[in-house]
């Protein structure tokens, strides 16, 4: 940071020590929460040195207005343009009332459960993701940002057994969403990726103006607990959703003494008890806390500081019958690194990686740690106990695709070049892609709780395809399972667009092997593929168990797809036992569904 930049930052801070009036939509928010991707640079304004709190409203309003004028004068918001091949990442408008949609191919099976198939994903306000330019440099939203939008397909049976299907979409109306919607223009400054001085000042100005460090995205996942439904991203508490109307009903708030930080995007139900196991990370100590919520969702029955010595990004937690499985890998958030001119978030290639096995209600001193090779894991497939071992299966990459290349307002144009560089062989000029790169492969760790031995298989399914966004039959979460289903990365699309697109699905058979050259080291598990037509890609895949099913794979795979040639979005239903066959039903939706993140099927009763 230059001397002039630092001096100006001091002036802005001093001018704003009398706490400014927060926009009405954020007034009722409790302590500003830090985030995996949006760590607190400064403590909340309530923690500033003692200042007279008896400040006339006129002075508060004047202070806020001065800050707004400063931002408007110094900052220029710039749209991040999309390439033609990125067109289905462009946001859509809310359609209003649910619309009837038609089955164009096949039939929904008679024994398919009634319910709603719902998927979350980023849908930025005001035309798309933004960058900012200022005298302090550039900052920008990452490609995973953007306000959450829910896309829902309702499957209902009429009298006589005829299926009727409806589609609806709606933004998740977080406090910050409502505030920006009321302003009719961007308010929050991008606060994670860009030039160090710009990120530092963005953090400060967001806190001073709005009391929180960044928008509550709520764009990653949807889940159910105690018969309530929630939208979630890990920079805030979950938002409760009316699953039938998609109306946001407010934040899931615990008393601050119980939990004063965000949830992970992937909370897990503990086998047997129905309790919800959650984690929350912060850029200041305590870096990592674990909580267990009662089965009725009303209280925190256990909480522990795991005593981490760094802020390691942890997107998911695993559970078995007795244990919590903790991933402590070297994708880190470090404010001191940012202050020194480095990246706020960075994958530390030389950093340590370890997996912790923790009793359900344990503490930091009860965790058994297993050191593994440095890598990046966002998603766990499943964890379970087998004899003396805890088995952990996950999608493992050699490094992280987040946060991506260094600062540039034309970031999206440079992303694909960065991906090509990061995946190219360093040893020669052949441009062959390495087996271990930013592409995820299915990995298995077997961790012996008695001997401490680690057995690691870095690639169970071969090099033909990279894969991500794993799902299983949730009845087997925490137990030994035979099958998993993942989305298959279309690597050529990733190189061209810089964004991951998924051109098909894979069904993995963990207990069926495929051997090459009779060499045990080359033993792979069986994989079946369901590939979509050219230029058709999927997102939000979920497993729907058959209500009276017996086998683990008795059920269907349901997924949103988009045909880029025709610009048509559909929902495909695939028989999990006949995985390679044509879908049993294809439903064409009334409007385009942009690519997104995680989905779920929620059975509904009248």
XYZ file of C-alpha atoms in Angstrom:
606
model
C 0.000 0.000 0.000
C 1.358 3.389 -0.958
C 1.801 6.167 1.600
C -1.001 8.193 -0.025
C -3.352 5.184 0.004
C -2.629 4.500 3.653
C -3.171 8.130 4.599
C -6.518 8.221 2.822
C -7.576 4.975 4.489
C -6.830 6.577 7.874
C -8.918 9.629 6.990
C -11.896 7.469 6.008
C -11.597 5.464 9.213
C -11.474 8.551 11.450
C -14.416 10.136 9.654
C -16.499 7.056 10.319
C -15.742 6.129 13.916
C -19.131 7.448 14.932
C -21.044 4.447 13.679
C -22.941 5.206 10.505
C -26.608 4.390 10.076
C -26.982 0.952 8.555
C -29.534 0.434 5.801
C -32.824 -0.724 7.340
C -32.541 -4.248 5.916
C -29.272 -4.818 7.814
C -30.131 -3.075 11.078
C -31.415 -6.263 12.708
C -28.439 -8.392 11.714
C -26.475 -9.672 14.669
C -22.696 -9.555 14.929
C -21.246 -9.388 11.444
C -20.104 -12.868 10.512
C -16.824 -13.736 8.898
C -16.700 -16.133 6.000
C -14.652 -18.794 4.345
C -14.206 -16.482 1.383
C -14.858 -13.137 3.112
C -12.807 -12.974 6.334
C -13.193 -10.072 8.739
C -10.424 -7.515 8.251
C -11.540 -5.446 11.191
C -13.613 -6.380 14.184
C -17.207 -5.221 14.182
C -17.745 -1.543 14.754
C -19.150 -2.379 18.177
C -15.606 -3.396 19.110
C -13.964 -0.114 18.179
C -12.445 1.864 21.068
C -15.021 3.484 23.338
C -16.722 6.341 21.563
C -19.848 8.175 22.597
C -22.790 6.086 21.401
C -25.284 8.904 21.962
C -24.941 10.295 18.463
C -27.849 12.211 16.891
C -29.447 10.478 13.928
C -28.638 13.426 11.682
C -24.920 12.976 12.338
C -25.152 9.239 11.699
C -26.949 9.843 8.422
C -24.408 12.474 7.419
C -21.548 10.074 8.173
C -23.139 7.350 6.090
C -23.842 9.731 3.224
C -20.240 10.976 3.258
C -19.005 7.404 2.973
C -21.404 6.767 0.096
C -20.192 9.887 -1.663
C -16.584 8.816 -1.130
C -17.261 5.390 -2.686
C -19.164 6.892 -5.615
C -16.310 9.332 -6.262
C -13.396 6.893 -5.902
C -14.822 3.637 -7.301
C -16.018 2.676 -10.753
C -18.065 -0.529 -11.009
C -17.256 -2.466 -14.185
C -19.167 -5.443 -15.601
C -17.153 -8.622 -16.044
C -18.057 -9.493 -19.654
C -18.948 -13.072 -20.536
C -17.540 -14.842 -23.564
C -20.038 -16.442 -26.001
C -19.177 -19.879 -24.611
C -20.054 -18.616 -21.116
C -23.574 -17.515 -22.049
C -25.371 -19.904 -19.693
C -23.548 -18.425 -16.716
C -25.437 -15.185 -17.393
C -28.087 -14.421 -14.745
C -31.838 -14.654 -15.375
C -34.839 -12.751 -14.024
C -37.391 -14.199 -11.618
C -40.362 -15.579 -13.567
C -42.950 -14.842 -10.863
C -45.663 -17.460 -10.415
C -44.872 -21.120 -11.020
C -45.489 -22.239 -14.599
C -46.698 -25.609 -15.860
C -44.057 -27.509 -17.821
C -44.372 -30.557 -20.041
C -42.766 -33.950 -20.308
C -41.402 -34.075 -23.817
C -39.828 -37.524 -23.721
C -40.680 -40.632 -21.731
C -42.732 -40.820 -18.536
C -42.172 -40.154 -14.858
C -42.318 -43.602 -13.176
C -45.477 -44.355 -11.174
C -43.443 -45.073 -8.036
C -41.422 -41.859 -8.260
C -42.083 -39.855 -5.058
C -43.984 -36.590 -5.157
C -41.822 -33.674 -4.168
C -39.651 -30.805 -5.302
C -36.295 -30.982 -7.042
C -34.468 -27.791 -6.141
C -31.057 -26.407 -7.063
C -29.099 -23.419 -5.811
C -26.623 -21.316 -7.756
C -25.216 -17.810 -8.248
C -27.434 -15.334 -10.079
C -25.800 -11.893 -9.720
C -27.893 -8.745 -9.492
C -27.494 -5.838 -11.914
C -26.427 -7.820 -14.952
C -23.618 -9.969 -13.628
C -20.425 -10.115 -11.612
C -18.639 -6.825 -11.010
C -15.115 -5.519 -10.838
C -14.074 -2.174 -9.416
C -11.419 0.297 -10.455
C -10.018 2.897 -8.104
C -6.792 4.696 -7.218
C -6.111 1.756 -4.908
C -6.152 -0.773 -7.763
C -8.668 -3.359 -8.916
C -10.908 -5.809 -7.099
C -13.428 -8.256 -8.513
C -15.993 -10.867 -7.658
C -14.808 -14.445 -8.067
C -16.675 -16.726 -10.455
C -18.309 -18.537 -7.515
C -19.944 -15.343 -6.251
C -23.333 -13.890 -7.091
C -26.573 -13.803 -5.118
C -28.253 -17.175 -4.720
C -31.215 -18.172 -6.856
C -33.302 -21.287 -6.286
C -34.647 -23.208 -9.286
C -37.403 -25.676 -8.386
C -39.314 -28.360 -10.286
C -42.459 -29.537 -8.483
C -43.683 -33.048 -9.278
C -47.278 -33.644 -8.197
C -49.796 -36.402 -8.917
C -53.363 -35.535 -9.761
C -56.343 -37.764 -9.089
C -56.001 -40.749 -11.334
C -52.220 -40.810 -11.034
C -51.385 -38.343 -13.801
C -48.240 -36.329 -13.169
C -48.330 -32.538 -13.214
C -45.056 -30.593 -13.128
C -44.388 -26.933 -12.342
C -41.252 -24.796 -12.502
C -40.407 -21.744 -10.407
C -37.296 -19.702 -9.649
C -36.616 -17.086 -7.003
C -33.688 -15.219 -5.486
C -32.794 -16.004 -1.899
C -33.776 -12.774 -0.183
C -30.986 -12.303 2.321
C -30.657 -9.061 4.271
C -27.965 -7.790 1.918
C -29.939 -8.855 -1.177
C -32.902 -6.763 -0.017
C -30.639 -3.817 0.738
C -29.016 -3.801 -2.707
C -32.346 -4.420 -4.424
C -33.758 -1.362 -2.648
C -30.743 0.731 -3.735
C -31.175 -0.384 -7.376
C -27.401 -0.360 -7.783
C -24.339 -2.252 -6.478
C -23.326 -1.329 -2.946
C -20.841 -3.848 -1.611
C -17.300 -3.648 -2.968
C -15.688 -6.932 -4.074
C -13.648 -7.945 -1.050
C -11.517 -11.000 -1.751
C -9.730 -11.028 -5.103
C -7.649 -8.270 -6.620
C -4.884 -5.843 -5.717
C -3.991 -5.887 -2.040
C -4.653 -2.166 -1.272
C -8.023 -2.342 -3.048
C -9.079 -5.458 -1.109
C -8.000 -3.950 2.209
C -10.012 -0.801 1.631
C -13.002 -2.755 0.278
C -13.109 -4.770 3.501
C -12.947 -1.616 5.590
C -15.527 0.362 3.630
C -18.023 -2.502 3.574
C -17.787 -2.838 7.352
C -18.048 0.897 7.957
C -21.000 1.376 5.606
C -22.997 -1.808 6.171
C -21.637 -3.399 9.351
C -20.739 -6.592 7.478
C -17.816 -7.464 5.290
C -19.663 -8.625 2.201
C -22.968 -9.784 0.812
C -24.685 -12.870 2.182
C -24.556 -14.964 -0.975
C -26.633 -18.028 0.040
C -25.889 -19.528 -3.377
C -24.333 -22.938 -2.793
C -26.620 -25.609 -1.352
C -30.051 -26.460 0.023
C -30.737 -28.827 2.905
C -33.420 -29.990 5.314
C -33.293 -30.303 9.081
C -36.152 -30.915 11.517
C -38.679 -30.551 8.679
C -37.410 -27.089 7.805
C -35.623 -26.171 4.593
C -32.604 -23.928 4.209
C -30.485 -22.196 1.585
C -26.809 -21.843 2.465
C -23.398 -20.508 1.489
C -20.588 -20.445 3.979
C -20.344 -16.707 4.463
C -23.432 -16.512 6.685
C -25.993 -18.487 8.630
C -28.539 -20.480 6.568
C -31.735 -18.820 5.366
C -34.981 -20.687 6.025
C -37.015 -21.205 2.845
C -40.691 -21.962 2.315
C -40.122 -24.885 0.011
C -43.473 -24.442 -1.752
C -43.271 -20.712 -2.511
C -39.456 -20.319 -2.356
C -40.034 -17.304 -0.128
C -37.158 -16.528 2.248
C -38.365 -16.606 5.862
C -35.295 -15.205 7.570
C -31.961 -16.315 9.007
C -31.582 -19.421 11.149
C -30.251 -17.615 14.206
C -28.892 -19.222 17.331
C -28.116 -17.224 20.453
C -24.693 -15.649 19.902
C -23.233 -17.619 22.810
C -24.175 -20.838 20.979
C -22.895 -20.049 17.478
C -21.644 -16.709 16.137
C -20.134 -17.727 12.815
C -21.317 -19.179 9.485
C -22.161 -22.789 8.683
C -20.390 -24.954 6.180
C -22.333 -25.336 2.947
C -22.481 -29.087 3.619
C -23.742 -29.863 7.138
C -24.141 -33.588 7.790
C -26.724 -35.555 9.728
C -25.161 -37.873 12.278
C -26.110 -41.509 11.613
C -28.541 -42.828 14.201
C -29.241 -39.615 16.127
C -30.376 -37.256 13.348
C -28.262 -34.470 14.874
C -26.739 -31.964 12.468
C -22.935 -31.685 12.463
C -21.661 -28.296 11.276
C -18.376 -26.427 11.008
C -17.530 -22.751 10.715
C -14.213 -21.139 9.871
C -12.896 -17.627 10.418
C -9.856 -15.624 9.381
C -9.158 -14.763 13.007
C -8.888 -17.094 15.978
C -10.567 -19.407 16.664
C -10.040 -20.416 13.056
C -12.180 -23.548 13.090
C -15.119 -24.549 15.259
C -17.362 -27.616 15.126
C -20.929 -27.775 16.364
C -23.605 -30.417 16.819
C -27.240 -29.269 16.611
C -30.063 -31.256 18.178
C -32.297 -33.367 15.949
C -35.178 -30.941 16.534
C -33.009 -28.000 15.450
C -33.620 -26.000 18.611
C -30.284 -26.047 20.421
C -26.550 -26.555 20.123
C -25.720 -29.721 22.054
C -21.959 -29.576 21.516
C -19.371 -27.046 20.322
C -15.581 -27.251 20.130
C -12.688 -25.054 19.040
C -10.396 -27.400 17.100
C -7.384 -25.188 17.825
C -6.205 -24.738 14.231
C -3.061 -22.660 13.699
C -4.259 -21.266 10.341
C -7.482 -20.456 8.541
C -7.812 -23.425 6.192
C -10.750 -23.374 3.793
C -12.887 -26.412 4.567
C -15.976 -26.742 2.390
C -17.285 -30.006 3.798
C -17.201 -32.263 6.838
C -17.548 -36.037 6.967
C -19.384 -38.186 9.482
C -19.351 -41.866 10.406
C -21.342 -43.690 13.070
C -18.972 -42.540 15.829
C -16.701 -39.889 14.334
C -16.463 -36.518 12.661
C -13.962 -36.350 9.778
C -12.036 -33.059 9.506
C -10.148 -31.964 6.367
C -7.285 -29.536 7.115
C -5.721 -28.859 3.715
C -3.478 -25.997 2.493
C -6.025 -23.704 0.799
C -5.764 -20.855 3.283
C -7.088 -17.382 4.017
C -4.477 -15.085 5.587
C -5.040 -11.410 6.327
C -1.367 -10.785 7.171
C -0.428 -12.146 3.736
C -2.851 -9.673 2.185
C -1.413 -6.760 4.179
C 2.056 -7.659 2.887
C 0.813 -7.495 -0.701
C 0.004 -11.156 -1.285
C -3.244 -13.010 -1.979
C -5.931 -13.152 0.651
C -6.738 -16.715 -0.384
C -4.008 -18.984 -1.685
C -3.281 -22.658 -2.221
C 0.043 -23.270 -0.475
C 1.668 -26.003 -2.546
C 4.272 -26.624 0.140
C 1.799 -26.476 3.019
C 0.820 -29.434 5.153
C -2.340 -31.503 4.719
C -3.961 -33.738 7.309
C -7.213 -35.551 8.043
C -8.566 -35.567 11.578
C -10.796 -38.258 13.091
C -12.727 -36.849 16.040
C -15.267 -38.475 18.373
C -18.715 -36.993 17.757
C -18.653 -34.895 20.946
C -14.876 -34.630 21.193
C -12.534 -31.671 21.525
C -9.237 -30.639 19.922
C -7.177 -32.941 22.167
C -9.295 -35.970 21.199
C -8.626 -35.713 17.447
C -6.346 -38.306 15.851
C -4.515 -36.638 12.961
C -3.234 -38.391 9.810
C -0.681 -36.542 7.660
C -1.362 -36.927 3.915
C 0.156 -35.522 0.720
C -0.743 -31.852 0.060
C -3.811 -31.566 -2.151
C -7.151 -29.803 -2.412
C -10.501 -31.376 -1.516
C -13.784 -29.491 -1.699
C -16.218 -32.417 -1.664
C -16.311 -35.646 0.320
C -18.123 -38.604 -1.251
C -18.648 -40.598 1.968
C -16.891 -41.740 5.143
C -17.438 -44.933 7.116
C -15.831 -47.270 9.640
C -14.456 -50.656 8.574
C -12.789 -52.794 11.234
C -10.037 -50.582 12.704
C -10.079 -48.162 9.772
C -11.965 -45.012 8.936
C -12.430 -44.895 5.159
C -12.607 -41.458 3.516
C -13.531 -41.096 -0.145
C -13.367 -37.690 -1.772
C -12.714 -35.690 -4.946
C -9.011 -34.847 -4.782
C -7.062 -32.373 -6.928
C -3.377 -31.554 -6.870
C -4.172 -27.864 -6.325
C -7.141 -25.492 -6.138
C -8.987 -23.787 -8.989
C -10.061 -21.162 -6.425
C -9.159 -18.309 -6.282
C -7.730 -18.496 -9.819
C -5.403 -16.077 -11.631
C -4.167 -12.758 -10.265
C -6.087 -9.500 -10.503
C -7.497 -8.263 -13.785
C -10.728 -6.516 -14.659
C -10.810 -8.781 -17.745
C -10.502 -11.751 -15.430
C -12.862 -14.135 -17.226
C -10.910 -13.850 -20.471
C -7.725 -14.839 -18.643
C -9.154 -17.688 -16.578
C -8.941 -20.330 -19.299
C -5.319 -19.360 -20.060
C -4.468 -19.729 -16.381
C -6.108 -23.165 -16.286
C -4.137 -24.282 -19.341
C -0.896 -23.096 -17.774
C -1.605 -24.744 -14.423
C -2.460 -28.092 -16.014
C 0.345 -28.183 -18.584
C 3.401 -30.332 -18.068
C 6.306 -28.332 -16.665
C 8.942 -30.797 -17.834
C 8.535 -30.449 -21.579
C 6.796 -28.536 -24.331
C 4.361 -31.289 -25.271
C 1.473 -29.591 -23.430
C 0.226 -32.953 -22.221
C -1.886 -32.554 -19.143
C -0.701 -33.937 -15.831
C -2.685 -36.636 -14.056
C -2.752 -34.510 -10.919
C -3.747 -30.908 -11.482
C -6.751 -28.740 -10.791
C -8.860 -31.631 -12.132
C -10.436 -33.746 -9.409
C -10.049 -37.521 -9.275
C -11.736 -39.906 -6.879
C -9.408 -40.690 -3.990
C -9.614 -43.047 -1.019
C -7.814 -42.845 2.311
C -7.938 -45.744 4.770
C -6.906 -44.463 8.200
C -6.081 -47.095 10.819
C -7.170 -45.814 14.232
C -5.010 -48.351 16.099
C -1.731 -48.311 14.187
C -1.850 -44.861 12.576
C -1.197 -46.431 9.168
C -2.470 -44.584 6.069
C -3.396 -46.377 2.856
C -3.995 -43.905 0.045
C -5.321 -44.495 -3.461
C -5.162 -41.230 -5.397
C -7.144 -42.340 -8.430
C -9.820 -45.015 -8.168
C -11.534 -44.462 -11.513
C -8.782 -43.791 -14.060
C -7.582 -40.810 -16.092
C -10.227 -40.744 -18.816
C -12.411 -38.174 -17.038
C -12.174 -35.718 -14.200
C -15.260 -35.628 -11.966
C -16.808 -33.543 -9.201
C -20.030 -32.801 -7.243
C -20.449 -36.316 -5.805
C -23.740 -37.678 -4.470
C -24.816 -40.956 -2.885
C -28.010 -42.492 -1.580
C -28.216 -40.431 1.628
C -29.525 -43.439 3.568
C -25.920 -44.691 3.406
C -24.237 -41.479 4.574
C -21.751 -42.505 7.272
C -22.095 -46.202 6.417
C -20.242 -48.462 3.994
C -21.689 -47.889 0.522
C -21.272 -49.458 -2.901
C -22.160 -46.622 -5.263
C -21.520 -42.951 -5.909
C -22.615 -40.657 -8.724
C -20.592 -37.693 -9.982
C -20.694 -35.055 -12.703
C -18.102 -35.559 -15.447
C -15.947 -32.554 -16.367
C -15.843 -31.612 -20.035
C -12.173 -30.617 -20.063
C -12.178 -28.982 -23.500
C -14.957 -26.658 -22.343
C -12.952 -25.786 -19.246
C -9.973 -24.771 -21.364
C -12.100 -22.679 -23.721
C -14.450 -20.950 -21.278
C -12.469 -21.039 -18.048
C -15.557 -22.417 -16.301
C -16.239 -26.042 -15.445
C -18.990 -27.622 -17.502
C -20.199 -31.143 -16.933
C -20.989 -33.122 -20.068
C -22.163 -36.304 -18.376
C -22.554 -38.409 -15.250
C -20.669 -41.387 -13.874
C -21.776 -44.195 -11.575
C -18.908 -45.665 -9.564
C -19.033 -49.260 -8.274
C -16.657 -49.286 -5.306
C -16.892 -53.046 -4.804
C -16.436 -54.055 -8.459
C -12.937 -53.902 -9.872
C -11.480 -53.490 -13.324
C -7.869 -54.698 -13.703
C -5.299 -53.786 -16.357
C -2.199 -55.888 -17.111
C -2.926 -57.924 -13.979
C -0.964 -55.313 -12.055
C -2.507 -54.673 -8.646
C -1.331 -51.051 -8.679
C -3.386 -50.408 -11.807
C -6.568 -51.863 -10.337
C -9.486 -49.513 -10.900
C -13.096 -49.632 -9.835
C -15.898 -50.133 -12.332
C -17.345 -46.941 -13.796
C -20.492 -46.555 -15.907
C -21.072 -43.361 -17.876
C -24.180 -41.506 -18.971
C -23.057 -38.826 -21.396
C -25.329 -36.069 -22.670
C -25.584 -34.898 -26.291
C -22.864 -32.595 -27.542
C -22.991 -29.110 -25.998
C -25.453 -30.224 -23.316
C -24.276 -29.857 -19.714
C -25.704 -30.650 -16.294
C -25.704 -29.233 -12.754
C -27.245 -29.905 -9.358
C -27.461 -33.683 -9.729
C -29.322 -35.530 -6.952
C -30.234 -39.116 -6.047
C -33.933 -39.863 -5.469
C -34.395 -43.143 -3.553
C -37.290 -45.412 -4.528
C -39.796 -45.290 -1.636
C -40.018 -49.084 -1.388
C -36.483 -49.706 -2.641
C -34.281 -52.450 -1.198
C -30.934 -52.097 -2.967
C -28.692 -49.067 -2.500
C -29.159 -48.078 -6.150
C -32.945 -48.500 -6.167
C -33.826 -45.032 -7.304
C -33.227 -42.342 -9.897
C -30.707 -39.678 -10.768
C -32.275 -36.291 -11.444
C -30.380 -33.345 -12.893
C -30.813 -29.981 -14.590
C -29.374 -29.850 -18.116
C -28.908 -27.071 -20.649
C -28.591 -27.546 -24.395
C -26.390 -24.694 -25.589
C -27.175 -25.317 -29.245
C -30.911 -24.792 -28.712
C -30.677 -22.639 -25.549
C -33.140 -25.002 -23.832
C -33.058 -26.053 -20.175
C -34.489 -29.380 -19.092
C -34.665 -31.821 -16.193
C -33.574 -35.405 -16.882
C -34.579 -38.404 -14.777
C -32.338 -41.477 -15.127
C -32.913 -44.951 -13.670
C -29.895 -45.550 -11.409
C -30.009 -49.312 -12.066
C -30.084 -48.741 -15.834
C -27.604 -45.914 -15.699
C -26.292 -46.047 -19.263
C -29.772 -46.183 -20.831
C -31.751 -43.209 -22.078
C -33.466 -41.058 -19.429
C -36.866 -42.340 -18.353
C -38.200 -38.775 -18.587
C -37.055 -35.419 -19.936
C -38.969 -32.305 -18.853
C -38.505 -29.041 -20.750
C -38.570 -25.959 -18.534
C -40.282 -22.666 -19.220
C -37.131 -20.551 -18.974
C -33.364 -20.862 -19.050
C -31.628 -22.225 -15.949
C -28.023 -20.985 -15.596
C -25.370 -23.432 -14.441
C -25.141 -23.660 -10.675
C -23.998 -25.705 -7.743
C -25.782 -28.230 -5.527
C -29.291 -29.623 -5.740
C -31.555 -31.819 -3.618
C -34.823 -33.693 -3.919
C -37.252 -32.996 -1.081
C -40.234 -35.392 -0.767
C -43.368 -33.444 0.108
C -46.550 -34.573 1.776
C -49.827 -32.752 1.390
